[in-house]
Amino acid sequence: KDFSVLLDKYGMGSEKEIKEKEKQALEDENITEEVRDDRVKQLRKTRSLMFYHEIKLKRIKKIKSRTYRKLAKKRKEKQKLSLAELEELDPDLAEAEKKKIEAKRIQERMSLRHKNTSKWVKRQLKLAKNNPALRGVQQAIGQQ
């Protein structure tokens, strides 16, 4: 989400309004100058980090390269804990992850992703386009 949308959502429209609300909140608490300055620094740092993170996400979102997406997906997979490590840390979570992987595999096998890829099936489909007598074969293959 846009940083500005989040700010508007929580009633902090412009930069001036934000600063005024922060200053007022800090003054209302009757705290020392040093603590107030630390909090202001912390708030500034948080805002700037959020802003830079938003810019980074926008830049990444613009990338349409297939190879970049592939590499990013591999990088994300490497960061995940392996199933064995997860088993050691949290057996319940590991069991849920196994079920999730199994369900994904079943869904993939049930979809048409892995069907109609053999040479024979491809040849029959190509022949069925031109030959009306083979239309039944095309329909039978389509029903698989």
PDB file of C-alpha atoms in Angstrom:
ATOM      1  CA  LYS A   1       0.000   0.000   0.000  1.00  0.00           C
ATOM      2  CA  ASP A   2       1.060   3.541  -0.522  1.00  0.00           C
ATOM      3  CA  PHE A   3       2.540   5.278   2.441  1.00  0.00           C
ATOM      4  CA  SER A   4       0.274   8.263   1.844  1.00  0.00           C
ATOM      5  CA  VAL A   5      -2.815   6.037   1.823  1.00  0.00           C
ATOM      6  CA  LEU A   6      -1.807   4.619   5.185  1.00  0.00           C
ATOM      7  CA  LEU A   7      -1.235   8.081   6.560  1.00  0.00           C
ATOM      8  CA  ASP A   8      -4.635   9.267   5.329  1.00  0.00           C
ATOM      9  CA  LYS A   9      -6.254   6.164   6.789  1.00  0.00           C
ATOM     10  CA  TYR A  10      -4.947   6.987  10.250  1.00  0.00           C
ATOM     11  CA  GLY A  11      -5.768  10.670   9.987  1.00  0.00           C
ATOM     12  CA  MET A  12      -2.309  11.967   9.250  1.00  0.00           C
ATOM     13  CA  GLY A  13      -2.590  13.770   5.941  1.00  0.00           C
ATOM     14  CA  SER A  14       0.412  16.014   5.380  1.00  0.00           C
ATOM     15  CA  GLU A  15       3.905  16.123   6.805  1.00  0.00           C
ATOM     16  CA  LYS A  16       3.064  19.214   8.873  1.00  0.00           C
ATOM     17  CA  GLU A  17       0.067  17.525  10.450  1.00  0.00           C
ATOM     18  CA  ILE A  18       2.175  14.503  11.307  1.00  0.00           C
ATOM     19  CA  LYS A  19       4.850  16.606  12.959  1.00  0.00           C
ATOM     20  CA  GLU A  20       2.275  18.594  14.920  1.00  0.00           C
ATOM     21  CA  LYS A  21       0.522  15.473  16.196  1.00  0.00           C
ATOM     22  CA  GLU A  22       3.825  13.847  17.162  1.00  0.00           C
ATOM     23  CA  LYS A  23       4.978  16.992  18.953  1.00  0.00           C
ATOM     24  CA  GLN A  24       1.672  17.351  20.767  1.00  0.00           C
ATOM     25  CA  ALA A  25       1.675  13.697  21.817  1.00  0.00           C
ATOM     26  CA  LEU A  26       5.198  13.978  23.131  1.00  0.00           C
ATOM     27  CA  GLU A  27       4.456  17.215  25.014  1.00  0.00           C
ATOM     28  CA  ASP A  28       1.305  15.771  26.588  1.00  0.00           C
ATOM     29  CA  GLU A  29       3.284  13.005  28.240  1.00  0.00           C
ATOM     30  CA  ASN A  30       5.439  15.413  30.304  1.00  0.00           C
ATOM     31  CA  ILE A  31       8.727  13.712  29.555  1.00  0.00           C
ATOM     32  CA  THR A  32      12.285  14.994  29.479  1.00  0.00           C
ATOM     33  CA  GLU A  33      13.840  16.647  26.456  1.00  0.00           C
ATOM     34  CA  GLU A  34      16.262  13.774  25.953  1.00  0.00           C
ATOM     35  CA  VAL A  35      13.569  11.089  25.856  1.00  0.00           C
ATOM     36  CA  ARG A  36      11.421  13.237  23.578  1.00  0.00           C
ATOM     37  CA  ASP A  37      14.341  13.734  21.172  1.00  0.00           C
ATOM     38  CA  ASP A  38      14.988   9.995  21.145  1.00  0.00           C
ATOM     39  CA  ARG A  39      11.356   9.293  20.288  1.00  0.00           C
ATOM     40  CA  VAL A  40      11.366  11.907  17.538  1.00  0.00           C
ATOM     41  CA  LYS A  41      14.498  10.319  16.074  1.00  0.00           C
ATOM     42  CA  GLN A  42      12.876   6.896  16.275  1.00  0.00           C
ATOM     43  CA  LEU A  43       9.732   8.146  14.531  1.00  0.00           C
ATOM     44  CA  ARG A  44      11.771   9.819  11.779  1.00  0.00           C
ATOM     45  CA  LYS A  45      13.797   6.680  11.252  1.00  0.00           C
ATOM     46  CA  THR A  46      10.683   4.509  11.071  1.00  0.00           C
ATOM     47  CA  ARG A  47       9.037   6.841   8.562  1.00  0.00           C
ATOM     48  CA  SER A  48      12.125   6.958   6.363  1.00  0.00           C
ATOM     49  CA  LEU A  49      12.495   3.162   6.466  1.00  0.00           C
ATOM     50  CA  MET A  50       8.874   2.753   5.451  1.00  0.00           C
ATOM     51  CA  PHE A  51       9.366   5.227   2.612  1.00  0.00           C
ATOM     52  CA  TYR A  52      12.477   3.461   1.295  1.00  0.00           C
ATOM     53  CA  HIS A  53      10.770   0.097   1.596  1.00  0.00           C
ATOM     54  CA  GLU A  54       7.827   1.403  -0.431  1.00  0.00           C
ATOM     55  CA  ILE A  55      10.185   2.688  -3.145  1.00  0.00           C
ATOM     56  CA  LYS A  56      11.979  -0.657  -3.243  1.00  0.00           C
ATOM     57  CA  LEU A  57       8.700  -2.555  -3.612  1.00  0.00           C
ATOM     58  CA  LYS A  58       7.610  -0.257  -6.449  1.00  0.00           C
ATOM     59  CA  ARG A  59      10.906  -0.836  -8.249  1.00  0.00           C
ATOM     60  CA  ILE A  60      10.631  -4.598  -7.852  1.00  0.00           C
ATOM     61  CA  LYS A  61       7.013  -4.578  -8.976  1.00  0.00           C
ATOM     62  CA  LYS A  62       8.006  -2.922 -12.250  1.00  0.00           C
ATOM     63  CA  ILE A  63      10.429  -5.721 -13.163  1.00  0.00           C
ATOM     64  CA  LYS A  64       8.833  -7.990 -15.726  1.00  0.00           C
ATOM     65  CA  SER A  65      11.790 -10.250 -16.395  1.00  0.00           C
ATOM     66  CA  ARG A  66      11.032 -13.942 -16.210  1.00  0.00           C
ATOM     67  CA  THR A  67      14.554 -14.782 -15.104  1.00  0.00           C
ATOM     68  CA  TYR A  68      14.415 -12.199 -12.309  1.00  0.00           C
ATOM     69  CA  ARG A  69      11.153 -13.693 -11.055  1.00  0.00           C
ATOM     70  CA  LYS A  70      12.642 -17.184 -11.206  1.00  0.00           C
ATOM     71  CA  LEU A  71      15.728 -16.128  -9.267  1.00  0.00           C
ATOM     72  CA  ALA A  72      13.638 -14.254  -6.720  1.00  0.00           C
ATOM     73  CA  LYS A  73      11.474 -17.338  -6.220  1.00  0.00           C
ATOM     74  CA  LYS A  74      14.558 -19.524  -5.703  1.00  0.00           C
ATOM     75  CA  ARG A  75      15.995 -16.984  -3.260  1.00  0.00           C
ATOM     76  CA  LYS A  76      12.736 -17.005  -1.306  1.00  0.00           C
ATOM     77  CA  GLU A  77      12.700 -20.819  -1.228  1.00  0.00           C
ATOM     78  CA  LYS A  78      16.262 -20.902   0.127  1.00  0.00           C
ATOM     79  CA  GLN A  79      15.276 -18.574   2.956  1.00  0.00           C
ATOM     80  CA  LYS A  80      12.502 -20.905   4.044  1.00  0.00           C
ATOM     81  CA  LEU A  81      13.340 -23.503   6.630  1.00  0.00           C
ATOM     82  CA  SER A  82      13.691 -27.016   5.300  1.00  0.00           C
ATOM     83  CA  LEU A  83      11.086 -29.549   6.384  1.00  0.00           C
ATOM     84  CA  ALA A  84      13.621 -31.357   8.618  1.00  0.00           C
ATOM     85  CA  GLU A  85      14.608 -28.130  10.393  1.00  0.00           C
ATOM     86  CA  LEU A  86      10.968 -27.228  10.807  1.00  0.00           C
ATOM     87  CA  GLU A  87      10.291 -30.702  12.237  1.00  0.00           C
ATOM     88  CA  GLU A  88      12.906 -30.085  14.930  1.00  0.00           C
ATOM     89  CA  LEU A  89      11.631 -26.630  15.840  1.00  0.00           C
ATOM     90  CA  ASP A  90       7.863 -27.065  15.608  1.00  0.00           C
ATOM     91  CA  PRO A  91       6.382 -30.507  14.797  1.00  0.00           C
ATOM     92  CA  ASP A  92       2.806 -29.189  14.485  1.00  0.00           C
ATOM     93  CA  LEU A  93       3.797 -26.529  11.993  1.00  0.00           C
ATOM     94  CA  ALA A  94       5.859 -29.096  10.065  1.00  0.00           C
ATOM     95  CA  GLU A  95       2.828 -31.399   9.838  1.00  0.00           C
ATOM     96  CA  ALA A  96       0.693 -28.546   8.529  1.00  0.00           C
ATOM     97  CA  GLU A  97       3.375 -27.711   5.963  1.00  0.00           C
ATOM     98  CA  LYS A  98       3.495 -31.350   4.811  1.00  0.00           C
ATOM     99  CA  LYS A  99      -0.262 -31.363   4.315  1.00  0.00           C
ATOM    100  CA  LYS A 100      -0.047 -28.104   2.401  1.00  0.00           C
ATOM    101  CA  ILE A 101       2.670 -29.492   0.102  1.00  0.00           C
ATOM    102  CA  GLU A 102       0.702 -32.691  -0.438  1.00  0.00           C
ATOM    103  CA  ALA A 103      -2.473 -30.782  -1.291  1.00  0.00           C
ATOM    104  CA  LYS A 104      -0.548 -28.608  -3.739  1.00  0.00           C
ATOM    105  CA  ARG A 105       0.922 -31.693  -5.417  1.00  0.00           C
ATOM    106  CA  ILE A 106      -2.504 -33.347  -5.699  1.00  0.00           C
ATOM    107  CA  GLN A 107      -3.949 -30.172  -7.213  1.00  0.00           C
ATOM    108  CA  GLU A 108      -1.106 -30.005  -9.717  1.00  0.00           C
ATOM    109  CA  ARG A 109      -1.583 -33.633 -10.713  1.00  0.00           C
ATOM    110  CA  MET A 110      -5.316 -33.139 -11.136  1.00  0.00           C
ATOM    111  CA  SER A 111      -4.919 -30.081 -13.333  1.00  0.00           C
ATOM    112  CA  LEU A 112      -4.201 -30.311 -17.038  1.00  0.00           C
ATOM    113  CA  ARG A 113      -0.657 -29.110 -16.532  1.00  0.00           C
ATOM    114  CA  HIS A 114       0.852 -32.599 -16.902  1.00  0.00           C
ATOM    115  CA  LYS A 115      -1.565 -34.054 -19.425  1.00  0.00           C
ATOM    116  CA  ASN A 116      -1.530 -34.024 -23.205  1.00  0.00           C
ATOM    117  CA  THR A 117       2.232 -33.680 -23.365  1.00  0.00           C
ATOM    118  CA  SER A 118       3.324 -36.980 -24.904  1.00  0.00           C
ATOM    119  CA  LYS A 119       4.367 -37.140 -28.564  1.00  0.00           C
ATOM    120  CA  TRP A 120       1.465 -39.432 -29.446  1.00  0.00           C
ATOM    121  CA  VAL A 121      -1.159 -37.135 -27.896  1.00  0.00           C
ATOM    122  CA  LYS A 122       0.324 -34.061 -29.568  1.00  0.00           C
ATOM    123  CA  ARG A 123       0.368 -35.809 -32.945  1.00  0.00           C
ATOM    124  CA  GLN A 124      -3.233 -36.994 -32.537  1.00  0.00           C
ATOM    125  CA  LEU A 125      -4.402 -33.495 -31.641  1.00  0.00           C
ATOM    126  CA  LYS A 126      -2.613 -32.034 -34.667  1.00  0.00           C
ATOM    127  CA  LEU A 127      -4.148 -34.664 -36.975  1.00  0.00           C
ATOM    128  CA  ALA A 128      -7.603 -34.152 -35.474  1.00  0.00           C
ATOM    129  CA  LYS A 129      -7.574 -30.500 -36.468  1.00  0.00           C
ATOM    130  CA  ASN A 130      -7.518 -31.377 -40.162  1.00  0.00           C
ATOM    131  CA  ASN A 131      -9.394 -34.692 -40.172  1.00  0.00           C
ATOM    132  CA  PRO A 132     -13.075 -34.593 -39.157  1.00  0.00           C
ATOM    133  CA  ALA A 133     -13.067 -38.376 -38.592  1.00  0.00           C
ATOM    134  CA  LEU A 134     -10.640 -37.941 -35.689  1.00  0.00           C
ATOM    135  CA  ARG A 135     -12.719 -35.330 -33.862  1.00  0.00           C
ATOM    136  CA  GLY A 136     -13.795 -38.009 -31.359  1.00  0.00           C
ATOM    137  CA  VAL A 137     -10.166 -38.630 -30.452  1.00  0.00           C
ATOM    138  CA  GLN A 138      -9.677 -34.925 -29.837  1.00  0.00           C
ATOM    139  CA  GLN A 139     -12.711 -34.820 -27.534  1.00  0.00           C
ATOM    140  CA  ALA A 140     -11.588 -37.948 -25.660  1.00  0.00           C
ATOM    141  CA  ILE A 141      -8.151 -36.463 -25.061  1.00  0.00           C
ATOM    142  CA  GLY A 142      -9.756 -33.204 -23.934  1.00  0.00           C
ATOM    143  CA  GLN A 143     -11.855 -35.055 -21.334  1.00  0.00           C
ATOM    144  CA  GLN A 144      -8.821 -36.605 -19.650  1.00  0.00           C
TER     145      GLN A 144
END
